[in-house]
PDB file of C-alpha atoms in Angstrom:
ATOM      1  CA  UNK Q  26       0.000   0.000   0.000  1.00 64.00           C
ATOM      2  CA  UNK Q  27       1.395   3.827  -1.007  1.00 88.00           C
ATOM      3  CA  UNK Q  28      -0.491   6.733  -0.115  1.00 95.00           C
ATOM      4  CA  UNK Q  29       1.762   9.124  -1.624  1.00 97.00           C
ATOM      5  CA  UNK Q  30       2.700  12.325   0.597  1.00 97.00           C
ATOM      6  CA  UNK Q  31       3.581  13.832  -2.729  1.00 98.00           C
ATOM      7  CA  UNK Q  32       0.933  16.153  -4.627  1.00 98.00           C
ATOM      8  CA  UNK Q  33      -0.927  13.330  -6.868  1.00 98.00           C
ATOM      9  CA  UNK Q  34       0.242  16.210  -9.573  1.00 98.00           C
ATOM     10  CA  UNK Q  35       3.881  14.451  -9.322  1.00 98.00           C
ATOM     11  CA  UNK Q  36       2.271  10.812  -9.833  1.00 98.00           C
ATOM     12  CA  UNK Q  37       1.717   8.949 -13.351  1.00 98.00           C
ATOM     13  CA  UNK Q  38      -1.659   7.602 -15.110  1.00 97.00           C
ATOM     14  CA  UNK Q  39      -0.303   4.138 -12.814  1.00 97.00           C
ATOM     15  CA  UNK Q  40       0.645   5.758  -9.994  1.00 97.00           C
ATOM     16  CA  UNK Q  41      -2.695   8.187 -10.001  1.00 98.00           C
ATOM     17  CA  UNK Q  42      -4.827   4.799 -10.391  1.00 97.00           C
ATOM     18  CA  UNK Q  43      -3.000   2.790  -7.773  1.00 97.00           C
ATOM     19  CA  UNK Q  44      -3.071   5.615  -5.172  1.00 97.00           C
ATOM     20  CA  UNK Q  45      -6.542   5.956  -5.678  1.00 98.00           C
ATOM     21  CA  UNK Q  46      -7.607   1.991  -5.333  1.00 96.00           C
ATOM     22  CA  UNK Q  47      -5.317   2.129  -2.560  1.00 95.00           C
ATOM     23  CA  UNK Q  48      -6.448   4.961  -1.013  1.00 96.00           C
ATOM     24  CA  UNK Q  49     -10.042   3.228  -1.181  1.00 96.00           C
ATOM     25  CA  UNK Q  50      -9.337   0.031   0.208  1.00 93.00           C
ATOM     26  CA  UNK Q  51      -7.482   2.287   3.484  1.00 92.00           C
ATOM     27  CA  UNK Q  52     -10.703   3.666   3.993  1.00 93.00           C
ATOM     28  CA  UNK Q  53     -12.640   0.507   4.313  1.00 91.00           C
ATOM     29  CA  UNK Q  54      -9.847  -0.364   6.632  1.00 90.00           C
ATOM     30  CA  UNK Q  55      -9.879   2.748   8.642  1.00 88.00           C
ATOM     31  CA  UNK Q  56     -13.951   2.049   8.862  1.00 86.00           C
ATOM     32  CA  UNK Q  57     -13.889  -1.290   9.747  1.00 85.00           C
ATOM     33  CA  UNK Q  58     -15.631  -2.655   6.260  1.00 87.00           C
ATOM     34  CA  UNK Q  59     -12.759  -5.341   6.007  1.00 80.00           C
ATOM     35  CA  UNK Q  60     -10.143  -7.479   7.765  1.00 77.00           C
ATOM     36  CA  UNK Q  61      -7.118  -7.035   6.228  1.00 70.00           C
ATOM     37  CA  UNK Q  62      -4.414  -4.333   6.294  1.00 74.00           C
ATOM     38  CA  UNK Q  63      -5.572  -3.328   9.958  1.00 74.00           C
ATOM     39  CA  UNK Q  64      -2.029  -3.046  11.244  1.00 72.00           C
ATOM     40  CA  UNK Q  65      -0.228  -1.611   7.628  1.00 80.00           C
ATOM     41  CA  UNK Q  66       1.819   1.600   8.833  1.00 79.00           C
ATOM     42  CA  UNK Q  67       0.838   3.510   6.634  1.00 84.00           C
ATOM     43  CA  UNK Q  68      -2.618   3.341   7.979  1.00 86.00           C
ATOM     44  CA  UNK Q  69      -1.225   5.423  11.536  1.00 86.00           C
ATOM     45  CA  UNK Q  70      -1.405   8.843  10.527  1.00 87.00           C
ATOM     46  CA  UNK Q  71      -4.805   8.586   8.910  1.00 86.00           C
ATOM     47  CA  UNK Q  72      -6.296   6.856  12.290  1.00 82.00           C
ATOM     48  CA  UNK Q  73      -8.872   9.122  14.216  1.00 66.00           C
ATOM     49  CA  UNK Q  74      -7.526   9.852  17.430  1.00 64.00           C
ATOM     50  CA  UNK Q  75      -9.006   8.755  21.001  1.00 57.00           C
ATOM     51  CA  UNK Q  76     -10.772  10.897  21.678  1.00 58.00           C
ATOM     52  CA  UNK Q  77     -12.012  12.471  18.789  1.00 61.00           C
ATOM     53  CA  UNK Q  78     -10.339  15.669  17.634  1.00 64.00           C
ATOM     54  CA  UNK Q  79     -12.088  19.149  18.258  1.00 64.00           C
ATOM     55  CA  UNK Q  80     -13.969  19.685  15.848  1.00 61.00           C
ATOM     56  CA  UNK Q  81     -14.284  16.284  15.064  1.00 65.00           C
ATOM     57  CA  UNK Q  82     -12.971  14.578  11.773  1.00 65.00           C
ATOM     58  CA  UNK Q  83     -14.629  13.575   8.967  1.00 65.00           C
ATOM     59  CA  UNK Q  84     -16.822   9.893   8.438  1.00 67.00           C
ATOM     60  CA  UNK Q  85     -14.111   8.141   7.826  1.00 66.00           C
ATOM     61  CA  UNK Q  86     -11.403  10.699   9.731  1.00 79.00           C
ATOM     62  CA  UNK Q  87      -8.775  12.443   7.316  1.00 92.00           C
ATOM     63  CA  UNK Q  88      -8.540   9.675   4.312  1.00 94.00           C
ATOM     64  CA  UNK Q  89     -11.926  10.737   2.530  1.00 94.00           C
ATOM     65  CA  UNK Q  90      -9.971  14.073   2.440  1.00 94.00           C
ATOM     66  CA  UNK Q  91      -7.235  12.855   1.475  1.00 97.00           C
ATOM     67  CA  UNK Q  92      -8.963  10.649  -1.614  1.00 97.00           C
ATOM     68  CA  UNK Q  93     -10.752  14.314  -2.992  1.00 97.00           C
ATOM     69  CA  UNK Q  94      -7.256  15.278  -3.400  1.00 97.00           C
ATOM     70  CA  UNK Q  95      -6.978  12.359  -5.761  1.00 98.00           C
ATOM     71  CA  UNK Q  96     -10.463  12.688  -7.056  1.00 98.00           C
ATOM     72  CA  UNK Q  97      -9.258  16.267  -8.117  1.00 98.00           C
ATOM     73  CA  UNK Q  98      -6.070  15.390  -9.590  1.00 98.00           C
ATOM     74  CA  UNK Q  99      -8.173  13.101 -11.956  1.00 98.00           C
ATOM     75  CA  UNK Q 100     -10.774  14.964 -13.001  1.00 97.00           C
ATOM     76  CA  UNK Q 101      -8.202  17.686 -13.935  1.00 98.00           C
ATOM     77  CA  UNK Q 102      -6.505  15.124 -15.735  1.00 97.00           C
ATOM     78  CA  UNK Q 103     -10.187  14.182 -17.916  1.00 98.00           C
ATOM     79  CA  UNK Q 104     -10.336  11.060 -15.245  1.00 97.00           C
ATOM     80  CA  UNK Q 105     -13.501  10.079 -14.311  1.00 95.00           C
ATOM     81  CA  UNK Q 106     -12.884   8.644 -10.598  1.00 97.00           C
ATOM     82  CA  UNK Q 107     -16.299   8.103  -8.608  1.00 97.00           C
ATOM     83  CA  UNK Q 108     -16.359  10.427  -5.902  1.00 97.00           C
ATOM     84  CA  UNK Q 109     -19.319   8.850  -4.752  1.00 97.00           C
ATOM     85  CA  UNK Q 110     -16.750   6.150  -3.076  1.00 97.00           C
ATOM     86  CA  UNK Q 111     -15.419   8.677  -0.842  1.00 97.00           C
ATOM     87  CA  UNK Q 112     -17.231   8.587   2.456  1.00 93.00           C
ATOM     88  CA  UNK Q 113     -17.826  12.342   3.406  1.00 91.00           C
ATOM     89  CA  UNK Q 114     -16.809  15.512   1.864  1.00 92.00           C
ATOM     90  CA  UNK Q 115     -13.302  16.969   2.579  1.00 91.00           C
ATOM     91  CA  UNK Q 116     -13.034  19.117   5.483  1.00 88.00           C
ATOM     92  CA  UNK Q 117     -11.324  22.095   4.233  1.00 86.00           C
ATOM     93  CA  UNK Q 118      -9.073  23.214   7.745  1.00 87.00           C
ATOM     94  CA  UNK Q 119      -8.163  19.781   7.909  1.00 88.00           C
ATOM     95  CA  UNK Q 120      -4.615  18.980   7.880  1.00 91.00           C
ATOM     96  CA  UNK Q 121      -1.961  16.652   8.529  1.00 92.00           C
ATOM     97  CA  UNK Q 122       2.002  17.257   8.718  1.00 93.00           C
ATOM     98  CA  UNK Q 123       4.364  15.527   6.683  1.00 96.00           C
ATOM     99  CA  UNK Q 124       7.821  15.705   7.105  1.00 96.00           C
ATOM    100  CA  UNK Q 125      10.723  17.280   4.619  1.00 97.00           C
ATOM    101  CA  UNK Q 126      12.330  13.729   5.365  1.00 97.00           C
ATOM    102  CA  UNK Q 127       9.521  11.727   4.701  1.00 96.00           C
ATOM    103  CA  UNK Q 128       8.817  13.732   1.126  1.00 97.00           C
ATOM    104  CA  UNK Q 129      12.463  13.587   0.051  1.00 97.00           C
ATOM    105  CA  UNK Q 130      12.348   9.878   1.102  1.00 96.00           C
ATOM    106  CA  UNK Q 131       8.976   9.503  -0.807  1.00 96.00           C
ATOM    107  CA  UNK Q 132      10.123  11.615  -3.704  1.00 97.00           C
ATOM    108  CA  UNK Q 133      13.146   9.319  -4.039  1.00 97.00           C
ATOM    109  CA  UNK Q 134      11.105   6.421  -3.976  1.00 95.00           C
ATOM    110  CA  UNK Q 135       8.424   7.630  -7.346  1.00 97.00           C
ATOM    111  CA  UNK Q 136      11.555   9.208  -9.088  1.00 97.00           C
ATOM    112  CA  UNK Q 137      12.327   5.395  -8.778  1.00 97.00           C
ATOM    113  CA  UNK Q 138       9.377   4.207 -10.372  1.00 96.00           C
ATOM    114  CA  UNK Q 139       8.735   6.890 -13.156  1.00 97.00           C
ATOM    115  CA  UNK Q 140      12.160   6.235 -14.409  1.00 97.00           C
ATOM    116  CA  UNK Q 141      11.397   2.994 -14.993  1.00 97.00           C
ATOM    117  CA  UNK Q 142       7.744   3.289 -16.481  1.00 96.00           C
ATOM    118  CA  UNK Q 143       7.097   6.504 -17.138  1.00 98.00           C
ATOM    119  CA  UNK Q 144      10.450   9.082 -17.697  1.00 98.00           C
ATOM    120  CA  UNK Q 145       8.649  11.179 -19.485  1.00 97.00           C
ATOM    121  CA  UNK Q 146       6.678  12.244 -16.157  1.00 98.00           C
ATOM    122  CA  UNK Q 147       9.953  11.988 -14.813  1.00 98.00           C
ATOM    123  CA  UNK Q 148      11.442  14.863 -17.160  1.00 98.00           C
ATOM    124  CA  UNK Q 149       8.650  16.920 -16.318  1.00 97.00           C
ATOM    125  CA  UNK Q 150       9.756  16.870 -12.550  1.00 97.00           C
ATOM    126  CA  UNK Q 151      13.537  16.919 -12.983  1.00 96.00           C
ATOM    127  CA  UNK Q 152      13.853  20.327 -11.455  1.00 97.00           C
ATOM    128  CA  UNK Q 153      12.015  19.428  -8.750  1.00 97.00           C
ATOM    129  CA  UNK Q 154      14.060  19.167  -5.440  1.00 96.00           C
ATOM    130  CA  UNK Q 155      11.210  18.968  -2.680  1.00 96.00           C
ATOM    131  CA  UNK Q 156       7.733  18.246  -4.242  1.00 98.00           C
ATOM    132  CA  UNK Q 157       4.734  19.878  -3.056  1.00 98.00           C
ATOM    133  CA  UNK Q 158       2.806  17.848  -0.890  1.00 98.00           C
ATOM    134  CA  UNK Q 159      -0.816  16.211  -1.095  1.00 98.00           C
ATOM    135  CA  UNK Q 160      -3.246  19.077  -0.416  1.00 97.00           C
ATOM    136  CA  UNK Q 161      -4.119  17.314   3.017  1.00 96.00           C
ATOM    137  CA  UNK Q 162      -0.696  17.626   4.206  1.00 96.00           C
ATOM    138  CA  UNK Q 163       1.494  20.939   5.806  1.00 96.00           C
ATOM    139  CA  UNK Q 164       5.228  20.481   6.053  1.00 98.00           C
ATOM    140  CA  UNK Q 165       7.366  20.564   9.120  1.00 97.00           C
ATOM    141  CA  UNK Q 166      10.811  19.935   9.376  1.00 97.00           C
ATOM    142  CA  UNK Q 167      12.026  16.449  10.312  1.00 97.00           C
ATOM    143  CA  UNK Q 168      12.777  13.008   9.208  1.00 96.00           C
ATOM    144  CA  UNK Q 169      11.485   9.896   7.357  1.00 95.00           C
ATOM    145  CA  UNK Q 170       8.290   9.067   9.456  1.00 92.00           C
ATOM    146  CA  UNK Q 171       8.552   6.137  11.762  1.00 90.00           C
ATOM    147  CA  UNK Q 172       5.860   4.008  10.493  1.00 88.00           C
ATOM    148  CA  UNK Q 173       7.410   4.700   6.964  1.00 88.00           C
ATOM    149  CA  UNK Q 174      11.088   2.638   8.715  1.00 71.00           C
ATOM    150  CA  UNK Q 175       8.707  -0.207   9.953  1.00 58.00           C
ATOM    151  CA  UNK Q 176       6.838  -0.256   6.577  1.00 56.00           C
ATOM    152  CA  UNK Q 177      10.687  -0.819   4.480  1.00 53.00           C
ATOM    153  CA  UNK Q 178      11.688  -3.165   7.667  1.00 47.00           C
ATOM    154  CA  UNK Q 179       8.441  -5.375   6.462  1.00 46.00           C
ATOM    155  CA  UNK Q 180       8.406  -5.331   3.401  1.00 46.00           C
ATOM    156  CA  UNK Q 181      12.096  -5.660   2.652  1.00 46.00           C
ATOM    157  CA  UNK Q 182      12.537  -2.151   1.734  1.00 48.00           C
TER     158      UNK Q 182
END
């Protein structure tokens, strides 16, 4: 599972579509409509906190936001994603932080993939030192997120 911290602006036709099935199945996960993934890392920082957060999160806490950010991407790509998946409708004050270490390590990581499927996209970015991040997210300085180390130390990096 990837739910990019980059901008989906930064992500392929592939990468788009897999972020957004991905970013689906997380939400039945985070709502309890199926059994597996429960405990995948990336899952943490999309969790609604005990107790609730003033004002409260979303149906669904911060991931239906976080799939409208897709959602948008695609449509202004000529996509047609069903919002009508997404749980609730994104809560505009609502963000998350995402470290500079975790983008750089994240930007590394698609720079990766587009070179080997898609280097056009690639070209496009090559100027590109930090990307922006995914609408949901602020920065703050720091490094590669902790449940991104015990995601590579699962998976085999």
């Amino acid at each position: 599972m990837r739910l990019w911290s980059v901008h989906p602006r930064y992500l392929d036709r592939q990468g788009l579509t897999a972020c957004w099935r991905e970013g689906l199945l997380a939400q039945k996960v985070l709502t309890g409509k199926t059994r597996g993934y429960r405990s995948h890392p990336q899952l943490e920082r999309f969790r609604v906190p005990s107790p609730p957060a003033d004002p409260p999160w979303p149906p669904g806490g911060p991931i239906t936001t976080y799939l409208h950010g897709i959602v948008d991407e695609a449509v202004a790509r000529g996509y047609a994603y069903d919002r009508s998946k997404v749980l609730a409708p994104p809560d505009a004050d609502l963000r998350l932080e995402v470290t500079t270490g975790q983008l750089r390590h994240e930007w590394w990581h698609l720079r990766e993939k587009l070179r080997a499927r898609s280097p056009d996209v690639l070209r496009r970015w090559r100027d590109v030192d930090l990307p922006d991040p995914h609408p949901l997210l602020v920065v703050v300085p720091g490094p590669v997120a902790a449940w991104e180390v015990r995601q590579d130390a699962v998976v085999g990096g």
